[in-house]
Short mmCIF file of C-alpha atoms and ligand atoms in Angstrom, two decimals:
data_model
loop_
_atom_site.label_atom_id
_atom_site.label_comp_id
_atom_site.label_asym_id
_atom_site.label_seq_id
_atom_site.Cartn_x
_atom_site.Cartn_y
_atom_site.Cartn_z
CA UNK A 43 85.01 57.70 176.12
CA UNK A 44 83.51 61.06 177.10
CA UNK A 45 79.79 61.39 176.45
CA UNK A 46 77.30 64.16 177.24
CA UNK A 47 73.58 63.37 177.38
CA UNK A 48 71.38 66.32 176.55
CA UNK A 49 67.59 66.31 176.60
CA UNK A 50 64.42 67.58 178.22
CA UNK A 51 63.27 66.35 181.63
CA UNK A 52 62.09 62.76 181.34
CA UNK A 53 63.90 62.13 178.05
CA UNK A 54 65.80 59.21 179.60
CA UNK A 55 69.16 60.81 180.44
CA UNK A 56 69.32 58.97 183.78
CA UNK A 57 68.03 55.67 182.38
CA UNK A 58 70.41 55.66 179.42
CA UNK A 59 73.27 57.19 181.42
CA UNK A 60 73.27 54.25 183.83
CA UNK A 61 73.33 51.64 181.04
CA UNK A 62 75.91 53.49 178.97
CA UNK A 63 78.28 54.06 181.86
CA UNK A 64 78.12 50.40 182.84
CA UNK A 65 78.73 49.18 179.30
CA UNK A 66 81.51 51.68 178.61
CA UNK A 67 83.15 51.17 182.02
CA UNK A 68 83.24 54.87 182.90
CA UNK A 69 81.42 56.76 185.70
CA UNK A 70 77.91 58.13 185.22
CA UNK A 71 77.95 61.72 186.46
CA UNK A 72 74.45 63.16 186.92
CA UNK A 73 74.21 66.79 188.00
CA UNK A 74 70.64 66.25 189.23
CA UNK A 75 71.59 63.20 191.35
CA UNK A 76 74.62 65.00 192.82
CA UNK A 77 72.57 68.09 193.69
CA UNK A 78 69.73 65.98 195.17
CA UNK A 79 72.30 64.13 197.30
CA UNK A 80 73.52 67.46 198.70
CA UNK A 81 69.91 68.40 199.50
CA UNK A 82 69.28 65.04 201.20
CA UNK A 83 72.51 65.37 203.22
CA UNK A 84 71.61 68.96 204.16
CA UNK A 85 75.06 70.18 203.22
CA UNK A 86 75.67 73.92 203.02
CA UNK A 87 75.41 73.69 199.24
CA UNK A 88 72.30 71.51 199.52
CA UNK A 89 70.55 74.17 201.59
CA UNK A 90 71.44 76.82 198.99
CA UNK A 91 70.19 74.82 196.01
CA UNK A 92 67.05 73.09 197.34
CA UNK A 93 64.56 75.80 196.31
CA UNK A 94 65.87 75.75 192.72
CA UNK A 95 65.39 71.99 192.48
CA UNK A 96 61.93 72.10 194.06
CA UNK A 97 60.83 74.88 191.73
CA UNK A 98 62.37 73.44 188.55
CA UNK A 99 64.71 76.41 188.04
CA UNK A 100 68.36 76.18 187.04
CA UNK A 101 70.80 76.24 189.96
CA UNK A 102 73.34 79.08 189.50
CA UNK A 103 76.30 77.97 187.42
CA UNK A 104 78.97 78.62 190.07
CA UNK A 105 77.25 76.23 192.46
CA UNK A 106 76.75 73.56 189.80
CA UNK A 107 80.40 73.81 188.75
CA UNK A 108 81.48 73.26 192.35
CA UNK A 109 79.77 69.88 192.29
CA UNK A 110 80.34 68.84 188.69
CA UNK A 111 83.96 69.99 188.39
CA UNK A 112 85.13 67.64 191.12
CA UNK A 113 83.01 64.73 189.85
CA UNK A 114 84.28 65.05 186.27
CA UNK A 115 87.90 65.32 187.43
CA UNK A 116 87.39 62.13 189.45
CA UNK A 117 85.67 60.39 186.50
CA UNK A 118 88.57 61.30 184.21
CA UNK A 119 90.85 59.26 186.46
CA UNK A 120 88.69 56.26 185.48
CA UNK A 121 89.05 56.97 181.77
CA UNK A 122 86.09 59.18 180.88
CA UNK A 123 82.49 60.00 181.76
CA UNK A 124 78.85 59.84 180.85
CA UNK A 125 77.65 63.28 181.83
CA UNK A 126 73.90 63.66 182.37
CA UNK A 127 72.19 67.01 182.98
CA UNK A 128 75.23 69.22 182.49
CA UNK A 129 75.79 71.55 180.73
CA UNK A 130 72.33 73.03 180.59
CA UNK A 131 72.86 76.59 179.40
CA UNK A 132 75.23 78.32 176.99
CA UNK A 133 77.05 79.86 179.93
CA UNK A 134 77.66 76.41 181.43
CA UNK A 135 78.72 74.95 178.07
CA UNK A 136 81.20 77.73 177.39
CA UNK A 137 82.72 77.63 180.87
CA UNK A 138 82.89 73.83 180.87
CA UNK A 139 84.50 73.80 177.41
CA UNK A 140 87.21 76.23 178.50
CA UNK A 141 87.98 74.15 181.61
CA UNK A 142 87.86 70.86 179.69
CA UNK A 143 90.21 72.15 177.00
CA UNK A 144 92.80 72.86 179.68
CA UNK A 145 92.57 69.31 181.01
CA UNK A 146 92.04 67.41 177.75
CA UNK A 147 88.57 66.28 178.83
CA UNK A 148 86.26 67.76 176.17
CA UNK A 149 83.35 65.54 175.09
CA UNK A 150 83.76 63.07 172.21
CA UNK A 151 80.03 62.97 171.54
CA UNK A 152 76.90 64.83 172.65
CA UNK A 153 73.76 62.73 172.40
CA UNK A 154 70.54 64.70 172.19
CA UNK A 155 67.67 62.57 173.48
CA UNK A 156 64.80 64.04 171.52
CA UNK A 157 61.26 63.52 172.77
CA UNK A 158 58.00 65.51 172.54
CA UNK A 159 56.74 67.52 175.51
CA UNK A 160 53.56 65.42 175.80
CA UNK A 161 55.57 62.24 176.24
CA UNK A 162 57.66 64.01 178.89
CA UNK A 163 54.50 65.00 180.79
CA UNK A 164 53.24 61.41 180.71
CA UNK A 165 56.55 59.93 181.89
CA UNK A 166 56.97 62.40 184.74
CA UNK A 167 53.39 61.83 185.86
CA UNK A 168 54.10 58.09 185.95
CA UNK A 169 57.27 58.60 187.97
CA UNK A 170 55.54 61.01 190.37
CA UNK A 171 53.11 58.21 191.25
CA UNK A 172 55.85 55.60 191.64
CA UNK A 173 58.80 57.45 193.16
CA UNK A 174 57.43 60.74 194.48
CA UNK A 175 60.21 63.04 193.22
CA UNK A 176 59.14 66.45 194.41
CA UNK A 177 59.69 68.26 191.08
CA UNK A 178 57.53 65.69 189.22
CA UNK A 179 54.50 66.05 191.46
CA UNK A 180 53.41 69.59 190.57
CA UNK A 181 52.19 70.30 187.01
CA UNK A 182 53.38 73.90 187.22
CA UNK A 183 56.91 72.81 188.11
CA UNK A 184 56.92 70.27 185.25
CA UNK A 185 55.85 73.04 182.83
CA UNK A 186 58.62 75.30 184.19
CA UNK A 187 61.21 72.54 183.70
CA UNK A 188 60.07 72.17 180.10
CA UNK A 189 60.20 75.93 179.58
CA UNK A 190 63.69 76.14 181.05
CA UNK A 191 64.77 73.34 178.73
CA UNK A 192 63.43 75.06 175.62
CA UNK A 193 64.77 78.49 176.56
CA UNK A 194 68.11 77.71 178.20
CA UNK A 195 69.20 74.25 177.07
CA UNK A 196 67.98 73.91 173.50
CA UNK A 197 70.38 76.63 172.25
CA UNK A 198 73.19 74.21 173.13
CA UNK A 199 72.20 72.09 170.16
CA UNK A 200 73.67 74.69 167.80
CA UNK A 201 76.74 75.07 170.02
CA UNK A 202 77.52 71.33 169.70
CA UNK A 203 76.40 71.11 166.07
CA UNK A 204 79.04 73.76 165.39
CA UNK A 205 81.66 71.53 166.99
CA UNK A 206 80.41 68.59 164.91
CA UNK A 207 79.90 66.25 167.86
CA UNK A 208 76.09 66.31 168.14
CA UNK A 209 73.92 63.29 167.34
CA UNK A 210 70.13 63.29 167.72
CA UNK A 211 68.56 60.12 169.11
CA UNK A 212 64.84 59.34 168.90
CA UNK A 213 64.18 58.99 172.64
CA UNK A 214 60.46 58.26 172.22
CA UNK A 215 61.33 54.64 171.40
CA UNK A 216 61.30 51.95 174.12
CA UNK A 217 64.39 52.11 176.38
CA UNK A 218 66.23 49.17 174.75
CA UNK A 219 65.75 50.65 171.27
CA UNK A 220 67.08 54.02 172.52
CA UNK A 221 70.17 52.25 173.90
CA UNK A 222 70.67 50.49 170.57
CA UNK A 223 70.44 53.80 168.66
CA UNK A 224 72.95 55.34 171.05
CA UNK A 225 75.50 52.56 170.55
CA UNK A 226 75.05 52.80 166.79
CA UNK A 227 76.09 56.46 167.06
CA UNK A 228 79.12 56.29 169.34
CA UNK A 229 82.54 57.00 167.89
CA UNK A 230 84.69 53.93 167.27
CA UNK A 231 87.55 53.82 169.80
CA UNK A 232 90.89 54.89 168.28
P1 LIG B 28 67.76 66.47 186.65
O1 LIG B 28 67.81 65.45 187.70
O2 LIG B 28 68.83 66.51 185.64
O3 LIG B 28 66.31 66.36 186.02
P2 LIG B 28 65.75 66.51 184.56
O4 LIG B 28 66.66 67.06 183.52
O5 LIG B 28 64.46 67.21 184.73
O6 LIG B 28 65.66 65.06 184.11
P3 LIG B 28 64.91 63.85 184.79
O7 LIG B 28 65.76 63.23 185.83
O8 LIG B 28 63.52 64.19 185.16
O9 LIG B 28 64.75 62.92 183.52
P4 LIG B 28 65.81 62.11 182.68
O10 LIG B 28 65.99 62.72 181.34
O11 LIG B 28 67.01 61.77 183.47
O12 LIG B 28 64.93 60.80 182.44
P5 LIG B 28 64.88 59.47 183.33
O13 LIG B 28 65.80 58.46 182.78
O14 LIG B 28 64.97 59.82 184.77
O15 LIG B 28 67.71 67.94 187.31
C1 LIG B 28 66.81 68.23 188.35
C2 LIG B 28 67.01 69.68 188.79
O16 LIG B 28 68.36 69.86 189.26
C3 LIG B 28 66.83 70.75 187.70
O17 LIG B 28 65.48 71.11 187.52
C4 LIG B 28 67.67 71.89 188.28
O18 LIG B 28 66.99 72.54 189.31
C5 LIG B 28 68.86 71.15 188.90
N1 LIG B 28 69.97 70.97 187.95
C6 LIG B 28 70.45 69.78 187.49
N2 LIG B 28 71.49 70.00 186.65
C7 LIG B 28 71.66 71.33 186.58
C8 LIG B 28 72.55 72.15 185.84
N3 LIG B 28 73.47 71.63 185.00
N4 LIG B 28 72.44 73.49 186.00
C9 LIG B 28 71.52 74.05 186.83
N5 LIG B 28 70.62 73.30 187.55
C10 LIG B 28 70.70 71.95 187.42
O19 LIG B 28 63.39 58.97 182.98
C11 LIG B 28 62.26 59.65 183.45
C12 LIG B 28 61.10 58.64 183.54
O20 LIG B 28 60.79 58.14 182.23
C13 LIG B 28 61.44 57.40 184.39
O21 LIG B 28 60.28 56.98 185.06
C14 LIG B 28 61.88 56.36 183.34
O22 LIG B 28 61.66 55.07 183.77
C15 LIG B 28 61.00 56.74 182.16
N6 LIG B 28 61.65 56.48 180.87
C16 LIG B 28 62.93 56.76 180.53
N7 LIG B 28 63.17 56.39 179.25
C17 LIG B 28 62.01 55.88 178.78
C18 LIG B 28 61.62 55.34 177.50
N8 LIG B 28 62.48 55.26 176.48
N9 LIG B 28 60.35 54.92 177.37
C19 LIG B 28 59.46 55.00 178.39
N10 LIG B 28 59.77 55.49 179.63
C20 LIG B 28 61.04 55.93 179.81
#
């Protein structure tokens, strides 16, 4: 199964991605986690992307593809993926689609985790207090992340609607109810 999770910051992509991947038996590939790991390890790529992550801006597509391309190829060897945080712009979606078509790894389903901005603000504030993620701690950065989502990522909804693989999930529900809605909307294995 090949699933893409799309949604604003704090919509639950990471939370649901972990559960889904475990239950489907495929790797959870999170662009944010992979990029943060590079920053923590101070790799050459990590040094180049850290200011984008701290400021809540999109990392340039070429750099993201470097990280994601390898991770998705690896995941495909395990039978599929739950992709969280990628693609995030039309440019990324179009480039990823072209690459995936060549390798037979296009997504079966794109799940849009829909949640209002005010709920996002509340959740990220809660996580800032508990976990101290740097891009949650500053209100301005949280607003920028929301803006980037609405401007750059939301247009992907039409892109996937056009391919008839988009399902919208009410992600304002409690986590278990979100998981249940997701499973009710997965394609039945052939
Ligand atoms: P990324 O790590 O992808 O961050 P994000 O999209 O802002 O998403 P979050 O991790 O904040 O939230 P989430 O939707 O995963 O929700 P979560 O489950 O964690 O990206 C970070 C940065 O990396 C970007 O800003 C950018 O700079 C860069 N980047 C990443 N991908 C990129 C790409 N493709 N291109 C360019 N740049 C890229 O939950 C959040 C909180 O809410 C948690 O505390 C959780 O416990 C809680 N919660 C979750 N679900 C529920 C629920 N149903 N009810 C109540 N609380 C809930």
